[in-house]
Short mmCIF file of C-alpha atoms in Angstrom, two decimals:
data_model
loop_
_atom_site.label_atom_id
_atom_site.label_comp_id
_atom_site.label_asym_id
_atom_site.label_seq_id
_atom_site.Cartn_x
_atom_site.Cartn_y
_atom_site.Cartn_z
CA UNK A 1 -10.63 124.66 -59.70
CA UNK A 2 -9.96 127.99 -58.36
CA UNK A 3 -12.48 128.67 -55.52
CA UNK A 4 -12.30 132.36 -53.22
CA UNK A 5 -14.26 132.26 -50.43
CA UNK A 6 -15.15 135.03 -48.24
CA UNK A 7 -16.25 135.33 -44.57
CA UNK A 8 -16.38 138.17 -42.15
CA UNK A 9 -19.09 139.78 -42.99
CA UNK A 10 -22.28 140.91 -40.68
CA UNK A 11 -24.13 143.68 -38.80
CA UNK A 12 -21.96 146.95 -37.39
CA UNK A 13 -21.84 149.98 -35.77
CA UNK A 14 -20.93 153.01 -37.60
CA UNK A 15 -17.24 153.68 -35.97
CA UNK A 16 -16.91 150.08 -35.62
CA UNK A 17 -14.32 147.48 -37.36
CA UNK A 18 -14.52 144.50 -38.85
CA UNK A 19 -11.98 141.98 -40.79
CA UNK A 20 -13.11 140.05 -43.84
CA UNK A 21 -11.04 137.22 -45.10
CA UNK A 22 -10.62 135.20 -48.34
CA UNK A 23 -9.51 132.01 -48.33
CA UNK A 24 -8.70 131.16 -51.41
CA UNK A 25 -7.55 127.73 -53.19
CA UNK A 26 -6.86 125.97 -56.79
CA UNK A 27 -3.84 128.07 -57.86
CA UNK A 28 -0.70 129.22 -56.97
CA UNK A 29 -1.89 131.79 -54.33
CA UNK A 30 1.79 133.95 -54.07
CA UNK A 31 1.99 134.73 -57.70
CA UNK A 32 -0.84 136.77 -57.78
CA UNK A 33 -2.24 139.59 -57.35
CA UNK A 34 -5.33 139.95 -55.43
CA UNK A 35 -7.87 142.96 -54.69
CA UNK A 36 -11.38 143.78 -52.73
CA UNK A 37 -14.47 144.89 -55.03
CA UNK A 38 -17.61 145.86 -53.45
CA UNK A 39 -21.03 146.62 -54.66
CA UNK A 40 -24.00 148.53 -54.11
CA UNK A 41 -27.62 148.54 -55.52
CA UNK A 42 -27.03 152.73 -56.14
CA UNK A 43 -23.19 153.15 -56.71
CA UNK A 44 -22.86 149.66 -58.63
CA UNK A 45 -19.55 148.37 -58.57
CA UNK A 46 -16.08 149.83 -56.96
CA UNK A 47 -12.59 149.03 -56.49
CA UNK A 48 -11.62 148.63 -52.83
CA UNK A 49 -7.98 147.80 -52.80
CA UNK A 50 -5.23 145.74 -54.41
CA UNK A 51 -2.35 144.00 -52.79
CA UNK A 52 0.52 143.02 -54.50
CA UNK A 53 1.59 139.23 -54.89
CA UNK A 54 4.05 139.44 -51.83
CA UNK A 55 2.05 141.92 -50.13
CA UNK A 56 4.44 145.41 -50.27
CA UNK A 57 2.73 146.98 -52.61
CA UNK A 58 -1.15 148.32 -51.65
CA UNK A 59 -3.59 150.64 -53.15
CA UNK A 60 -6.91 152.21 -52.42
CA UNK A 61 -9.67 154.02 -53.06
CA UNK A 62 -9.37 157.21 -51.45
CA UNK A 63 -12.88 156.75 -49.46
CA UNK A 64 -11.36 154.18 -47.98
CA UNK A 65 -7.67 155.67 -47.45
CA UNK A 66 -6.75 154.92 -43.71
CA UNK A 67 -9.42 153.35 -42.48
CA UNK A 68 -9.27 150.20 -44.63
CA UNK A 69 -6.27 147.73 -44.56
CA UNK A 70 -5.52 144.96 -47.32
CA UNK A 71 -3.00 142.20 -46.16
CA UNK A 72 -2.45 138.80 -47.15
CA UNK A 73 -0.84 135.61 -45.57
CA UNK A 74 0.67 133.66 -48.55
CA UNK A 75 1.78 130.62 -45.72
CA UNK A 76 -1.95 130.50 -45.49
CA UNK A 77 -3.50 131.18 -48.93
CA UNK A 78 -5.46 134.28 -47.41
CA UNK A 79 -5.82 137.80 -47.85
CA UNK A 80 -7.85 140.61 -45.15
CA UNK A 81 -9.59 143.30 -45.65
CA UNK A 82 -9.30 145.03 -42.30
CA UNK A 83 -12.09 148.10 -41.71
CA UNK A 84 -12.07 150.70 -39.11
CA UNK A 85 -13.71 153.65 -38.77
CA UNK A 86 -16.23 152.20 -40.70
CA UNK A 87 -19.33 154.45 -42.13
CA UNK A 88 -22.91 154.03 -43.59
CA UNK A 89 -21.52 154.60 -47.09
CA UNK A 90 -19.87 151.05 -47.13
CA UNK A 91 -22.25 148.99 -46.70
CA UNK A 92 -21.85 146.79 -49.38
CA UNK A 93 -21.26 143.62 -50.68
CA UNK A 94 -17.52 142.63 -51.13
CA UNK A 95 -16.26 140.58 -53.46
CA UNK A 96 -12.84 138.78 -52.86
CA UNK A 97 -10.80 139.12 -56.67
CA UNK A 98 -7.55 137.48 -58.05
CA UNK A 99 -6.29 140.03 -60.37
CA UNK A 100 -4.90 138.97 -64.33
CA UNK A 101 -3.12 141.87 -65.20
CA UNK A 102 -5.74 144.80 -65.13
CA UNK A 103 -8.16 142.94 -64.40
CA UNK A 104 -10.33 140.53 -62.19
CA UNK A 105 -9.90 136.61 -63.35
CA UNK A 106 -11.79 135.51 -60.76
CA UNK A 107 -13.99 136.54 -58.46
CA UNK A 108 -15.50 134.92 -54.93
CA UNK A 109 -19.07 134.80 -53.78
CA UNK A 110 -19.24 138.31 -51.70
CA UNK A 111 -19.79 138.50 -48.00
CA UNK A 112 -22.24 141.48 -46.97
CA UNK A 113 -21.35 144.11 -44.39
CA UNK A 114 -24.46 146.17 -42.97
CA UNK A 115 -22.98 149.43 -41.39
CA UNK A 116 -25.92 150.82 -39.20
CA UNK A 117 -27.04 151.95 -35.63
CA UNK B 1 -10.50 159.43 -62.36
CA UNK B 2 -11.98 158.24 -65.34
CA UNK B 3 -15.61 158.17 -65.72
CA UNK B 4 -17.07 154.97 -67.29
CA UNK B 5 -20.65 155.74 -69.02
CA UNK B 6 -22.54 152.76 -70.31
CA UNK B 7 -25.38 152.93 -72.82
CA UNK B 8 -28.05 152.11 -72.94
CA UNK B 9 -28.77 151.80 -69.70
CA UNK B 10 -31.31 148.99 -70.50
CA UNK B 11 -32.27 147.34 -73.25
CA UNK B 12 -34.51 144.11 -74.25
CA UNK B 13 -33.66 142.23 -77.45
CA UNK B 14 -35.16 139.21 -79.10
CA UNK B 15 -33.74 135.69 -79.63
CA UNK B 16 -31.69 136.19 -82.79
CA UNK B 17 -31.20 139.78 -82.54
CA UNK B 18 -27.70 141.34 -82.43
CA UNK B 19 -27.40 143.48 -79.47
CA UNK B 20 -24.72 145.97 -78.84
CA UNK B 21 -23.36 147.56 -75.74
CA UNK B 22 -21.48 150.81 -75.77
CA UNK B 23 -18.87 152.17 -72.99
CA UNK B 24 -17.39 155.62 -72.78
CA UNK B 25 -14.23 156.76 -71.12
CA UNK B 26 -14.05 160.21 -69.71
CA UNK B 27 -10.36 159.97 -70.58
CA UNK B 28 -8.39 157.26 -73.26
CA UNK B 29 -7.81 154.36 -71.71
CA UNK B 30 -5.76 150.91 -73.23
CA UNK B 31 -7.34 148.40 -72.95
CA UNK B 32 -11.83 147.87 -71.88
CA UNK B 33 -12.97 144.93 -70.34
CA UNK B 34 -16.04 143.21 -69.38
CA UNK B 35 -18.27 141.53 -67.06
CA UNK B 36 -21.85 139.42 -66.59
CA UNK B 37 -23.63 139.09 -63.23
CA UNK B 38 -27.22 137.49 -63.24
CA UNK B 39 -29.17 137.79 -60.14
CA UNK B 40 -27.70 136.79 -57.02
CA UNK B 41 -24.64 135.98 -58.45
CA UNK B 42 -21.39 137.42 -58.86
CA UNK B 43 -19.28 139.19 -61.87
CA UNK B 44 -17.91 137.03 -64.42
CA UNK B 45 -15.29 137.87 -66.40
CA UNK B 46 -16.80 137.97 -70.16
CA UNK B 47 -14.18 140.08 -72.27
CA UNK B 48 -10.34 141.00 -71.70
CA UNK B 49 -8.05 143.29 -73.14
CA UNK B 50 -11.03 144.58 -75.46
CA UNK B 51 -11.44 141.62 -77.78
CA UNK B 52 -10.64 138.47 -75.93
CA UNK B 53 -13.01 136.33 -74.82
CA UNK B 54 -12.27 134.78 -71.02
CA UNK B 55 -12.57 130.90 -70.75
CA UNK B 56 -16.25 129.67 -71.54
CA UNK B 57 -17.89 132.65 -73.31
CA UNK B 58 -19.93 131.65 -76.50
CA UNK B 59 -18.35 133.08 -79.64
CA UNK B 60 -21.52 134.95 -80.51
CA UNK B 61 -20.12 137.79 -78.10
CA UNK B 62 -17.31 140.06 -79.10
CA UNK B 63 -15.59 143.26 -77.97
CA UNK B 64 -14.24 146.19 -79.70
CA UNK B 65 -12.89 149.97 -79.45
CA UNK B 66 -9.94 151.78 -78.59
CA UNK B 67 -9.28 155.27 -77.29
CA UNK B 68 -12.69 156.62 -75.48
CA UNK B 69 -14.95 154.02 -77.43
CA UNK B 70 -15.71 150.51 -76.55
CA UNK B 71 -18.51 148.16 -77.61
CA UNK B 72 -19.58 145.03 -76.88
CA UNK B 73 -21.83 142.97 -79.20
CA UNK B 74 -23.93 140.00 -79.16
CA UNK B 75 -24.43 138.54 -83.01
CA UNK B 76 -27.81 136.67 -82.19
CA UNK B 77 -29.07 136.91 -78.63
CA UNK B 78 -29.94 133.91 -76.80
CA UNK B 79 -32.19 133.77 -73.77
CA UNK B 80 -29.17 133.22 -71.30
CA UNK B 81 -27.70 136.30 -72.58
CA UNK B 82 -29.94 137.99 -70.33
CA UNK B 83 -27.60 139.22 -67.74
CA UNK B 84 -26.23 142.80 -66.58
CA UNK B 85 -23.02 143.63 -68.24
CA UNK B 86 -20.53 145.91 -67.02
CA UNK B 87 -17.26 147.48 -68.28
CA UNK B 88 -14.06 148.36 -66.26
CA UNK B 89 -10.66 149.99 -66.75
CA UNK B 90 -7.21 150.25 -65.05
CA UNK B 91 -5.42 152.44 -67.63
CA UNK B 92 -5.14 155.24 -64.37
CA UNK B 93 -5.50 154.59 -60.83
CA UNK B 94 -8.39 154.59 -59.32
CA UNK B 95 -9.78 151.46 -61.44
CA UNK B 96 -13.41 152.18 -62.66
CA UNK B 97 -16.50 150.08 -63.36
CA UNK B 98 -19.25 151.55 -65.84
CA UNK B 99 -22.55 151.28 -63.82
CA UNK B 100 -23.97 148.95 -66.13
CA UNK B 101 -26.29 147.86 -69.02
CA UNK B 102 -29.35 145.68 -68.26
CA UNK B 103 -30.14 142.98 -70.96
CA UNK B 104 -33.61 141.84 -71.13
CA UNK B 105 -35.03 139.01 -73.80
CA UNK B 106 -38.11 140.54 -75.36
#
């Protein structure tokens, strides 16, 4: 059974960083892709960023260009979500997502990161 | 970046009635799909590549369109139907999500 499972998430300052992981298990972690969706109650649902199945290829959202890194350990079945610089406007839940193609197979249970003062 | 615009934004159908879901693209994209998140939970995958369904969806549900038009349709709503379903591309970086269409049982 494929399971993702986030952690990481909590309580920050605005400037502040945090790391979210995803542990994830039940398939073949290395051949595939994998990606970071988050959601809001006004702006609904939004692609983060993608990472490619051995990790040189990455994409973003341009709201989150150079503060936000996506990594992944493939010796460990885990991918990161590193966030610096981190602002009001992403405080969100975020979703951990193996990607099928163009689109999201699976999806974890969401971890929620509260950017306030 | 393409635009995703759902309609209707809500709607509320009885048990039996066929319910259909509409998604516009700013821009033509290849290929729609589709999601269902209930309360509390999160996105499912529902519909792939337009008109397949992903593992475990009921065969009342089906999707269609190409181009700027997509649809997705429920033959006879059932009570677990109730859900809020939402469409996404990735024809053109950035990938999109429609902002959603709420399905209520009358």
């Amino acid at each position: 059974e494929v399971q993702l499972v986030e952690s990481g998430g909590g309580l920050v300052q605005p400037g502040r960083s945090l790391k979210l992981s995803c542990a994830a298990s039940g398939f073949t972690f290395s051949n595939y892709g994998m990606a970071w969706v988050r959601q809001t109650p006004t702006k609904g649902l939004e692609w983060v960023a993608s990472i490619s199945t051995g990790g040189g290829n990455t994409y973003y959202r341009d709201s989150v260009k150079g503060r936000f890194t996506i990594s992944r350990d493939n010796a460990k079945n885990t991918q990161y979500l590193q966030m610096d610089s981190l602002r009001s406007e992403d405080t969100a839940t975020y979703y951990c997502a193996r990607l099928r193609g163009h689109w999201f197979a699976y999806w974890g249970q969401g971890t929620l990161v509260t950017v306030s003062s | 970046e393409i635009v995703l615009t759902q309609s209707p934004t809500t709607i509320a159908a009885s048990p039996g009635e066929k319910v259909t879901i509409t998604c516009r693209a700013s821009s033509s994209v290849s290929y729609m799909y589709w999601y269902q998140q209930k309360p509390g939970a999160s996105p499912k995958p529902w519909i792939y590549d337009t008109s397949k369904l992903a593992s475990g969806v009921p065969n009342r549900f089906s999707g269609s369109g190409s181009g700027t038009s997509y649809s997705l349709t429920i033959n006879t709503m059932e009570t677990e139907d109730a859900a809020t379903y939402y469409c996404q591309q990735w024809s053109s970086t950035p990938l999109t999500f429609g902002s959603g269409t709420k399905l209520e049982i009358k």
